[in-house]
Amino acid sequence: MTNPVIFETHGRIGVLRMNNPPVNALSPAAVAGLIEGFAAFEADASLQALLLHCEGRTFVAGGDISSFDLADFSTAPFNNFLARLEQSARPVVAALHGTVLGGGLELAMACHYRLALPGTRVGLPEVKLGLIPGSLGTQRLPRLAGVALALDLIQSGRMLDAARALEAGIVDVVCEGDALKLGLAYAESLLAAPARRSSERPVSQAGIAPDFFATALAAAHKKPAYPALAAAVRCVQAAAELPFAQGEQVEAREFELLRPSATSRALRHLFFAERQVSKIPGLAKDVVLRKIASVGVVGAGTMGGGIAMNFANVGIPVVIVEATDEALQRGLGLVRKNYEASAAKGKLSAQQLAQRLSLLTGSLDYAALANCDMVIEAVFENMDLKRQICANLGQICKAGAIIATNTSTLDVDELAAATGRAADVVGMHFFSPANVMRLLEVVRGAQTAPEVLATVMKIAGVIGKVAVVSGVCYGFIGNRMAEVYMREAEFLLLEGAQPRQIDRAVEALGMAMGPCRMLDMAGIDVGAKTVIERDKAGGLPPDPNYRVLVRKLFELGRFGQKTLAGYYRYEGRTPLPDPLVTKICVALAAQYGIERRSDITDQEIVERLLYPLINEGALILSEGIAYRGADIDMVWVAGYGFPDHRGGPLFMADEIGLTKIVERMAAYASQRGHAFGYWTASELLKTLAEQGKRLSDYAAA
Ligand code: COA
């Protein structure tokens, strides 16, 4: 391995050059290199200034996140180095470019002067990892930028561009050109300048109210799942009120409490999960991607319209095909309204609005799809209809075009076969609203060509989605797991739990919405039809009680929020308990011989909803439907409102302990019976539990 830091001299200037691809993260070796290089500078009295410069796409983009888990992790070597760097009697200059984040900005702030290229962005994003900056960022930033902006940046993790950073006093000059050359010239100009130390500056409390910190702390305490928010307040307050050395101790204490915290470990897991999901095992690196310069969408419903917006948003023209003019105009009208609402909120300029609308066209003729590079069918979930459309697309689409289906449950291989060109076919399961939700499940069919899969993963990134590959099975990764969760929710309702108790129990974990509210919002009709279709296809377990409630509510026209009645009754959008639903549950329980109980606890609800879901995740892994545990966690966090501070269902399972989950599954099996395998722990879950391994780290061999 090449040395990540080299020290060289350019006339009177010593240069510490870092080259630690891809983002010059501060690995232990990089820190050691900085320390060694600085010692060489200190030893050479002929040098009059020091310049820090990074090779590649960015100045240091942060501490090495993967090293935060190491048993011997310590900020001390780097922090001591920063202190020595700042204490240098000779001027120390940083030449910044790229994304100067976390430890990178902390390094820059310990330098005496900072020059930035115009495209530079700076920030302290540690909060996104459940942390605060641990290398004096909380102490130096308030001294450079003032208390209010510093706290804002540390709590939000947002970046400032070079112009804003200049205005805020975080950088001293912005100029265009080569960072090394500019840095050397800047250092030359500062040879006689004093060493200007951030830590010695007073902290500006300009413009802050007397109760600024108390208010900020109270706001932070409202989000107890994210303890870094309150820690940030305490650190910035220490910066404002205590000498630097004491503030340093406050920060060190807070950082060390947060680093091993469940929230931070969960968020770090997701940081790497999000980057891992795009890597497809076995896919050759040199696979030649297909070009996607135009897209077709079949179906102008909510889904089709939302899907189309994704492409128009990034400048790709889209043609939407519908069966009737009325449906087409309704769909296009909805898209227009959506864009106009964004423009009214100031999120889009008039010019952007016009440009996006101009990229969207409608047609009643499939021939309009003939020249598209990719066509996505987004008609409603019905096998016969989708098969028919896929057959049409197989005929009409040009050679080399990708044909995608937005099915959420159906067999992609069957649809692929209908096109007569299965290698071109892939599933693209968007989540509603498709222009907002980050998740995209990319369903790899048995025959999907590698370059088709790779192209779709790439285009998913272009439209800003987190794309996770799933194999073909009922419901793919997300809906297959959601099905067992809904199954248990309904059983609990029949046994005597109330919708509100169920929702509250899982919402207390941080889920965005409990299952009853979720299905009421998504539409009981949609949920029930999926169950009915699956029943017709012979896919349901031979359990007469299986999801009888959702089918009953559907039969009664209780479609959820849109009919103001579902699991709840609604006043506007407010869900209220509905005694009628209890009556329906009592009647169904009697009909199916289910005993009603009054002793259902929140703990039972959580275990019964989540443990089978986790077990289903383990089955999905052992069947090779998902490549990695991390992929499953990403699906749930990006698409199903699973709390990020729990790292996804599999990470949460690891935190609970797989042995405990296996034991509880066995306990429920003996309580509720072994029928239909509902409570049979998967072999993978049992094996990992026995071996003391983690499900969220699991990757198929
Ligand atoms: N530590 C370790 N690895 C890091 C890293 C860090 N701080 N920042 C990025 N990486 C790795 C990524 O895991 C990825 O690795 P891979 O190619 O093996 O998957 C690679 O660097 C490129 O990162 P990616 O995010 O894919 O590139 P990008 O150009 O989209 O974004 C950044 C670059 C720097 C903006 C982004 O990676 C980022 O925000 N990093 C975290 C910065 C941070 O939080 N710093 C503070 C840490 S205390």
Coordinates of C-alpha atoms and ligand atoms in Angstrom, one line a residue, residues 22-23 25 57-58 61-66 68 99 101-103 121 125-126 129 131 159 271-272 275-276 279, ligand 1:
P22 CA -11.5 7.5 -2.7
V23 CA -12.3 10.4 -0.3
A25 CA -10.7 9.7 4.9
R57 CA -11.6 14.4 -5.9
T58 CA -11.7 16.0 -2.5
A61 CA -14.1 14.1 3.6
G62 CA -14.1 12.9 7.2
G63 CA -12.9 10.5 9.8
D64 CA -12.7 6.9 8.6
I65 CA -16.2 5.7 9.6
S66 CA -15.2 2.1 9.4
F68 CA -15.2 3.9 14.6
T99 CA -16.4 18.0 0.2
L101 CA -16.5 17.2 5.8
G102 CA -16.2 16.1 9.4
G103 CA -12.6 15.5 10.3
R121 CA -18.5 22.5 0.2
P125 CA -22.2 15.8 9.0
E126 CA -21.4 13.6 12.0
L129 CA -24.1 9.1 12.0
L131 CA -22.4 11.6 16.5
M159 CA -23.1 21.7 3.9
F271 CA -24.3 4.6 5.8
F272 CA -22.4 1.6 4.5
R275 CA -23.4 2.4 -0.5
Q276 CA -23.3 -1.4 -0.6
K279 CA -22.9 -3.4 -5.7
Ligands
COA1 N1 -15.1 6.9 6.0 C1 -14.9 5.8 5.3 N2 -15.3 5.6 4.0 C2 -15.9 6.6 3.4 C3 -16.1 7.9 4.1 C4 -15.7 8.0 5.4 N3 -15.8 9.1 6.0 N4 -16.8 8.7 3.2 C5 -16.9 8.0 2.1 N5 -16.4 6.8 2.2 C6 -16.4 5.7 1.2 C7 -17.8 5.2 0.8 O1 -18.1 4.1 1.7 C8 -17.6 4.7 -0.6 O2 -16.9 3.5 -0.5 P1 -17.2 2.4 -1.7 O3 -16.8 3.0 -3.0 O4 -16.3 1.2 -1.2 O5 -18.6 2.1 -1.6 C9 -16.6 5.7 -1.2 O6 -15.9 6.3 0.0 C10 -17.2 6.8 -2.0 O7 -18.3 7.4 -1.2 P2 -19.7 7.8 -1.9 O8 -20.5 8.3 -0.8 O9 -20.1 6.6 -2.7 O10 -19.2 8.9 -2.9 P3 -19.9 10.3 -3.2 O11 -19.0 11.0 -4.1 O12 -21.3 10.1 -3.5 O13 -19.9 11.1 -1.8 C11 -19.0 12.1 0.2 C12 -18.7 11.5 -1.2 C13 -17.7 12.3 0.9 C14 -19.8 13.4 0.1 C15 -19.9 11.0 1.0 O14 -19.2 9.8 0.9 C16 -20.1 11.3 2.5 O15 -20.9 12.1 2.8 N6 -19.2 10.7 3.3 C17 -19.4 10.8 4.7 C18 -18.8 12.1 5.2 C19 -18.9 12.1 6.7 O16 -19.9 11.8 7.3 N7 -17.8 12.5 7.3 C20 -17.7 12.6 8.7 C21 -17.3 11.4 9.2 S1 -17.0 11.6 10.9

